[in-house]
Amino acid sequence: MRMLINVPETVVADALRGVAAAHPELTVDVDNRVVVRRDAPVADKVGLVSGGGSGHEPLHGGFVGPGMLDAACPGEVFTSPVPDQMVRAAAAVDSGKGVLFIVKNYTGDVLNFNMAAELAEDEGIQVASVLVDDDVAVTDSTFTAGRRGTGATLFVEKIAGALAEEGAPLEKVEAIARRVNESSRSFGVALSACTTPAKGSPTFDLPAGELELGIGIHGEPGRERRAMMTSREIADFAVDAVLEDLRPDAPVLALVNGMGATPLLELYGFNAEVQRVLGERGVSVARTLVGNYVTSLDMAGCSVTLCQVDEELLRLWDAPVATPGLRWGR
């Protein structure tokens, strides 16, 4: 097993210690698995909390900071965090204006965040929750009932985070997070399987010369397997799958996301093909983000996420953000 680790059992804790050393602007509780912006709770501000299994970095801990999340709860690799982590995070960021939980649609995450919301309410913390379910590849999958939550999580966290930073009340922050999710669709492609530290071998069998269309971020199966395709062919397939469902009549934000092991050289080349398809389909692109943001350990592959935006959503997207994984305007 060729991994830059000590032992599988300490991978998450070791990574959190490294995050703490690299980012003094964050408070990292390694034992309780909570990452919080150091100035939390911020007065007169709704707190944003998200989380999920580790292995998708920089999601979610890398998106903690001004203009985005106030706290994140990392679980074990591909495993939901537990309610105690979420309640601890909510208490750390609650300024009295309430807390928004941003939850990707995976069964463990949904159950645990729902339980945490009830426990937090018992402690006097007002909580609202928004479910992210943007993946158009499949309706039900190994980890979910309904669509999976993938790349749109970044759009929800960034835009809702910007509105919260302006001092908006909980109901407005929740509403805009829902609107972003409803305006977003994603589709992913795997060129290789990922390897979890605990297993030490690929999570599924993908023969040489084949790819999986519609893969999930935990290696869940997609729509179909095909012989290897060119970047141009993959872009045609992925973008058309998104547009079949989204059908935008306004400009979009485009996220061309790497799954963890795809070089930027390839991602930028793929982005050129994505932009070509969007242009051919008459879709105007307002902003584009290219890079590894919602990953699956060492999986080679990519995903495309589109979010239809109006002037308000675009303004909030452009608003300053200062996190380890996303930073501009400050």
C-alpha positions as semicolon CSV with decimal commas, in nm:
position;residue;x (nm);y (nm);z (nm)
1;M;0,000;0,000;0,000
2;R;0,169;0,320;-0,120
3;M;0,020;0,594;0,095
4;L;0,176;0,883;0,283
5;I;0,035;0,770;0,618
6;N;0,142;0,616;0,947
7;V;-0,135;0,365;1,013
8;P;-0,492;0,363;0,880
9;E;-0,638;0,409;1,226
10;T;-0,485;0,755;1,274
11;V;-0,523;0,902;0,924
12;V;-0,793;1,155;1,015
13;A;-0,635;1,259;1,346
14;D;-0,294;1,301;1,181
15;A;-0,445;1,512;0,905
16;L;-0,627;1,733;1,157
17;R;-0,302;1,793;1,345
18;G;-0,150;1,900;1,016
19;V;-0,440;2,134;0,945
20;A;-0,399;2,292;1,288
21;A;-0,027;2,351;1,227
22;A;-0,084;2,501;0,881
23;H;-0,386;2,719;0,961
24;P;-0,367;2,909;1,290
25;E;-0,678;3,102;1,181
26;L;-0,871;2,784;1,263
27;T;-0,937;2,613;1,593
28;V;-0,894;2,239;1,539
29;D;-1,020;2,003;1,808
30;V;-0,842;1,683;1,708
31;D;-0,993;1,465;1,982
32;N;-1,353;1,571;1,919
33;R;-1,311;1,611;1,542
34;V;-1,438;1,966;1,499
35;V;-1,283;2,247;1,290
36;V;-1,400;2,601;1,379
37;R;-1,301;2,948;1,259
38;R;-1,096;3,103;1,537
39;D;-1,317;3,411;1,577
40;A;-1,635;3,207;1,632
41;P;-1,897;3,277;1,740
42;V;-1,918;3,591;1,527
43;A;-2,158;3,843;1,681
44;D;-2,492;3,894;1,506
45;K;-2,423;3,622;1,250
46;V;-2,589;3,294;1,159
47;G;-2,348;3,004;1,205
48;L;-2,294;2,761;0,917
49;V;-2,198;2,402;0,997
50;S;-2,135;2,117;0,756
51;G;-1,948;1,791;0,762
52;G;-1,919;1,440;0,631
53;G;-1,677;1,160;0,590
54;S;-1,311;1,244;0,540
55;G;-1,151;1,173;0,204
56;H;-1,321;1,455;0,012
57;E;-1,077;1,733;0,101
58;P;-1,081;2,027;0,091
59;L;-1,452;1,959;0,156
60;H;-1,551;2,039;0,436
61;G;-1,278;2,153;0,675
62;G;-1,098;2,340;0,400
63;F;-1,402;2,563;0,356
64;V;-1,411;2,694;0,714
65;G;-1,345;3,066;0,742
66;P;-1,489;3,412;0,674
67;G;-1,738;3,407;0,390
68;M;-1,808;3,034;0,405
69;L;-1,850;2,781;0,690
70;D;-1,809;2,858;1,058
71;A;-1,740;2,496;1,150
72;A;-1,699;2,152;0,997
73;C;-1,723;1,801;1,140
74;P;-1,496;1,543;0,974
75;G;-1,593;1,180;1,014
76;E;-1,373;0,882;0,952
77;V;-1,291;0,815;0,588
78;F;-1,618;0,790;0,392
79;T;-1,808;0,766;0,722
80;S;-2,054;1,017;0,864
81;P;-1,954;1,225;1,165
82;V;-2,156;1,157;1,478
83;P;-2,424;1,381;1,634
84;D;-2,200;1,481;1,927
85;Q;-1,954;1,642;1,683
86;M;-2,232;1,837;1,517
87;V;-2,380;1,960;1,844
88;R;-2,035;2,066;1,964
89;A;-1,982;2,255;1,639
90;A;-2,322;2,424;1,661
91;A;-2,256;2,538;2,017
92;A;-1,916;2,676;1,916
93;V;-2,055;2,897;1,639
94;D;-2,398;3,001;1,772
95;S;-2,413;3,375;1,837
96;G;-2,785;3,367;1,919
97;K;-2,900;3,406;1,557
98;G;-2,922;3,033;1,494
99;V;-2,723;2,774;1,301
100;L;-2,769;2,630;0,954
101;F;-2,670;2,268;0,894
102;I;-2,566;2,199;0,532
103;V;-2,606;1,826;0,475
104;K;-2,509;1,617;0,173
105;N;-2,773;1,357;0,091
106;Y;-2,615;1,042;0,227
107;T;-2,813;0,826;0,466
108;G;-2,569;0,842;0,758
109;D;-2,519;1,218;0,727
110;V;-2,894;1,282;0,709
111;L;-2,975;1,067;1,012
112;N;-2,694;1,206;1,226
113;F;-2,752;1,571;1,138
114;N;-3,125;1,528;1,207
115;M;-3,046;1,383;1,548
116;A;-2,793;1,660;1,615
117;A;-3,052;1,926;1,525
118;E;-3,288;1,784;1,786
119;L;-3,015;1,772;2,050
120;A;-2,903;2,127;1,970
121;E;-3,260;2,254;1,993
122;D;-3,278;2,092;2,338
123;E;-2,978;2,307;2,433
124;G;-3,154;2,622;2,314
125;I;-2,982;2,654;1,977
126;Q;-3,211;2,732;1,685
127;V;-3,121;2,505;1,393
128;A;-3,230;2,487;1,029
129;S;-3,109;2,225;0,782
130;V;-3,063;2,221;0,405
131;L;-3,012;1,900;0,210
132;V;-2,782;1,902;-0,095
133;D;-2,889;1,654;-0,364
134;D;-2,750;1,775;-0,695
135;D;-2,618;1,459;-0,865
136;V;-2,821;1,373;-1,176
137;A;-2,640;1,046;-1,247
138;V;-2,872;0,816;-1,052
139;T;-3,184;0,847;-0,838
140;D;-3,088;0,600;-0,565
141;S;-2,744;0,467;-0,484
142;T;-2,549;0,260;-0,235
143;F;-2,533;0,542;0,020
144;T;-2,855;0,731;-0,051
145;A;-3,228;0,744;-0,090
146;G;-3,265;0,995;-0,371
147;R;-2,994;1,194;-0,541
148;R;-2,645;1,219;-0,396
149;G;-2,495;1,544;-0,270
150;T;-2,177;1,633;-0,458
151;G;-2,024;1,945;-0,617
152;A;-2,313;2,179;-0,546
153;T;-2,217;2,158;-0,179
154;L;-1,940;2,407;-0,255
155;F;-2,186;2,650;-0,419
156;V;-2,430;2,621;-0,126
157;E;-2,161;2,675;0,137
158;K;-2,005;2,970;-0,045
159;I;-2,324;3,160;-0,134
160;A;-2,506;3,094;0,193
161;G;-2,184;3,177;0,378
162;A;-2,160;3,513;0,204
163;L;-2,518;3,602;0,295
164;A;-2,461;3,497;0,657
165;E;-2,149;3,713;0,666
166;E;-2,372;4,013;0,578
167;G;-2,582;3,950;0,890
168;A;-2,892;3,804;0,723
169;P;-3,135;3,616;0,950
170;L;-3,151;3,237;0,961
171;E;-3,463;3,205;0,747
172;K;-3,302;3,403;0,463
173;V;-2,974;3,212;0,480
174;E;-3,168;2,885;0,475
175;A;-3,382;3,001;0,182
176;I;-3,088;3,101;-0,033
177;A;-2,907;2,774;0,043
178;R;-3,216;2,586;-0,077
179;R;-3,235;2,802;-0,388
180;V;-2,872;2,732;-0,475
181;N;-2,926;2,359;-0,436
182;E;-3,240;2,367;-0,649
183;S;-3,051;2,561;-0,917
184;S;-2,754;2,318;-0,929
185;R;-2,688;1,985;-1,098
186;S;-2,377;1,765;-1,116
187;F;-2,239;1,465;-1,301
188;G;-1,917;1,275;-1,226
189;V;-1,687;1,038;-1,416
190;A;-1,428;0,796;-1,277
191;L;-1,117;0,695;-1,470
192;S;-0,991;0,483;-1,178
193;A;-1,118;0,360;-0,844
194;C;-1,007;0,516;-0,516
195;T;-0,824;0,334;-0,238
196;T;-0,927;0,379;0,125
197;P;-0,653;0,354;0,390
198;A;-0,843;0,085;0,580
199;K;-0,890;-0,140;0,275
200;G;-0,556;-0,071;0,110
201;S;-0,685;-0,168;-0,233
202;P;-0,927;-0,018;-0,488
203;T;-1,284;0,012;-0,364
204;F;-1,422;-0,131;-0,688
205;D;-1,294;-0,305;-0,998
206;L;-1,256;-0,082;-1,303
207;P;-1,070;-0,272;-1,574
208;A;-0,796;-0,102;-1,771
209;G;-0,932;0,084;-2,070
210;E;-1,275;0,149;-1,913
211;L;-1,438;0,436;-1,727
212;E;-1,750;0,474;-1,513
213;L;-2,002;0,740;-1,607
214;G;-2,199;0,889;-1,319
215;I;-1,979;0,774;-1,032
216;G;-2,041;0,890;-0,676
217;I;-1,781;1,047;-0,450
218;H;-1,749;0,726;-0,245
219;G;-1,701;0,509;-0,552
220;E;-2,071;0,425;-0,582
221;P;-2,174;0,288;-0,921
222;G;-2,291;0,522;-1,192
223;R;-2,508;0,489;-1,500
224;E;-2,284;0,271;-1,713
225;R;-1,932;0,163;-1,800
226;R;-1,777;0,232;-2,136
227;A;-1,447;0,196;-2,311
228;M;-1,218;0,491;-2,242
229;M;-1,340;0,812;-2,406
230;T;-1,164;1,133;-2,504
231;S;-1,197;1,449;-2,298
232;R;-1,423;1,588;-2,570
233;E;-1,654;1,286;-2,557
234;I;-1,670;1,287;-2,176
235;A;-1,759;1,658;-2,174
236;D;-2,037;1,602;-2,426
237;F;-2,183;1,321;-2,216
238;A;-2,147;1,487;-1,874
239;V;-2,268;1,835;-1,971
240;D;-2,563;1,698;-2,167
241;A;-2,662;1,484;-1,865
242;V;-2,665;1,798;-1,648
243;L;-2,850;2,012;-1,902
244;E;-3,117;1,747;-1,955
245;D;-3,220;1,812;-1,596
246;L;-3,125;2,174;-1,528
247;R;-3,232;2,347;-1,854
248;P;-3,090;2,690;-1,758
249;D;-3,241;3,009;-1,900
250;A;-2,986;3,234;-1,725
251;P;-2,606;3,235;-1,682
252;V;-2,444;2,959;-1,479
253;L;-2,157;2,907;-1,241
254;A;-1,945;2,619;-1,368
255;L;-1,737;2,395;-1,142
256;V;-1,495;2,160;-1,319
257;N;-1,387;1,947;-1,028
258;G;-1,110;1,691;-0,998
259;M;-1,173;1,374;-0,799
260;G;-0,830;1,382;-0,633
261;A;-0,578;1,228;-0,873
262;T;-0,640;1,418;-1,196
263;P;-0,370;1,678;-1,275
264;L;-0,467;2,039;-1,339
265;L;-0,324;2,007;-1,688
266;E;-0,599;1,757;-1,766
267;L;-0,868;1,946;-1,576
268;Y;-0,804;2,268;-1,765
269;G;-0,812;2,076;-2,092
270;F;-1,140;1,922;-1,985
271;N;-1,270;2,265;-1,889
272;A;-1,204;2,382;-2,245
273;E;-1,429;2,104;-2,368
274;V;-1,696;2,182;-2,108
275;Q;-1,698;2,546;-2,217
276;R;-1,725;2,434;-2,580
277;V;-2,031;2,220;-2,508
278;L;-2,198;2,495;-2,306
279;G;-2,136;2,743;-2,587
280;E;-2,282;2,502;-2,843
281;R;-2,588;2,454;-2,622
282;G;-2,637;2,831;-2,585
283;V;-2,555;2,841;-2,212
284;S;-2,382;3,157;-2,086
285;V;-2,111;3,099;-1,824
286;A;-2,081;3,375;-1,561
287;R;-1,793;3,227;-1,359
288;T;-1,578;2,913;-1,375
289;L;-1,388;2,732;-1,100
290;V;-1,139;2,456;-1,189
291;G;-0,957;2,234;-0,941
292;N;-0,983;1,962;-0,678
293;Y;-1,257;2,073;-0,438
294;V;-1,494;1,779;-0,377
295;T;-1,269;1,477;-0,409
296;S;-1,268;1,103;-0,356
297;L;-0,925;1,027;-0,212
298;D;-0,699;0,922;-0,501
299;M;-0,967;0,865;-0,763
300;A;-0,880;0,979;-1,115
301;G;-1,174;1,151;-1,278
302;C;-1,378;1,465;-1,277
303;S;-1,721;1,610;-1,222
304;V;-1,914;1,899;-1,371
305;T;-2,148;2,113;-1,161
306;L;-2,361;2,394;-1,303
307;C;-2,560;2,643;-1,095
308;Q;-2,801;2,885;-1,260
309;V;-2,754;3,231;-1,108
310;D;-2,918;3,572;-1,100
311;E;-2,758;3,901;-0,996
312;E;-2,799;3,828;-0,624
313;L;-2,645;3,480;-0,637
314;L;-2,358;3,606;-0,853
315;R;-2,291;3,895;-0,614
316;L;-2,275;3,653;-0,322
317;W;-2,049;3,417;-0,516
318;D;-1,809;3,705;-0,583
319;A;-1,815;3,821;-0,220
320;P;-1,485;3,787;-0,027
321;V;-1,394;3,448;0,114
322;A;-1,091;3,341;0,319
323;T;-1,065;2,966;0,379
324;P;-0,782;2,717;0,326
325;G;-0,952;2,576;0,018
326;L;-1,117;2,883;-0,136
327;R;-0,992;3,239;-0,113
328;W;-1,052;3,565;-0,299
329;G;-1,139;3,929;-0,242
330;R;-0,971;3,971;0,096
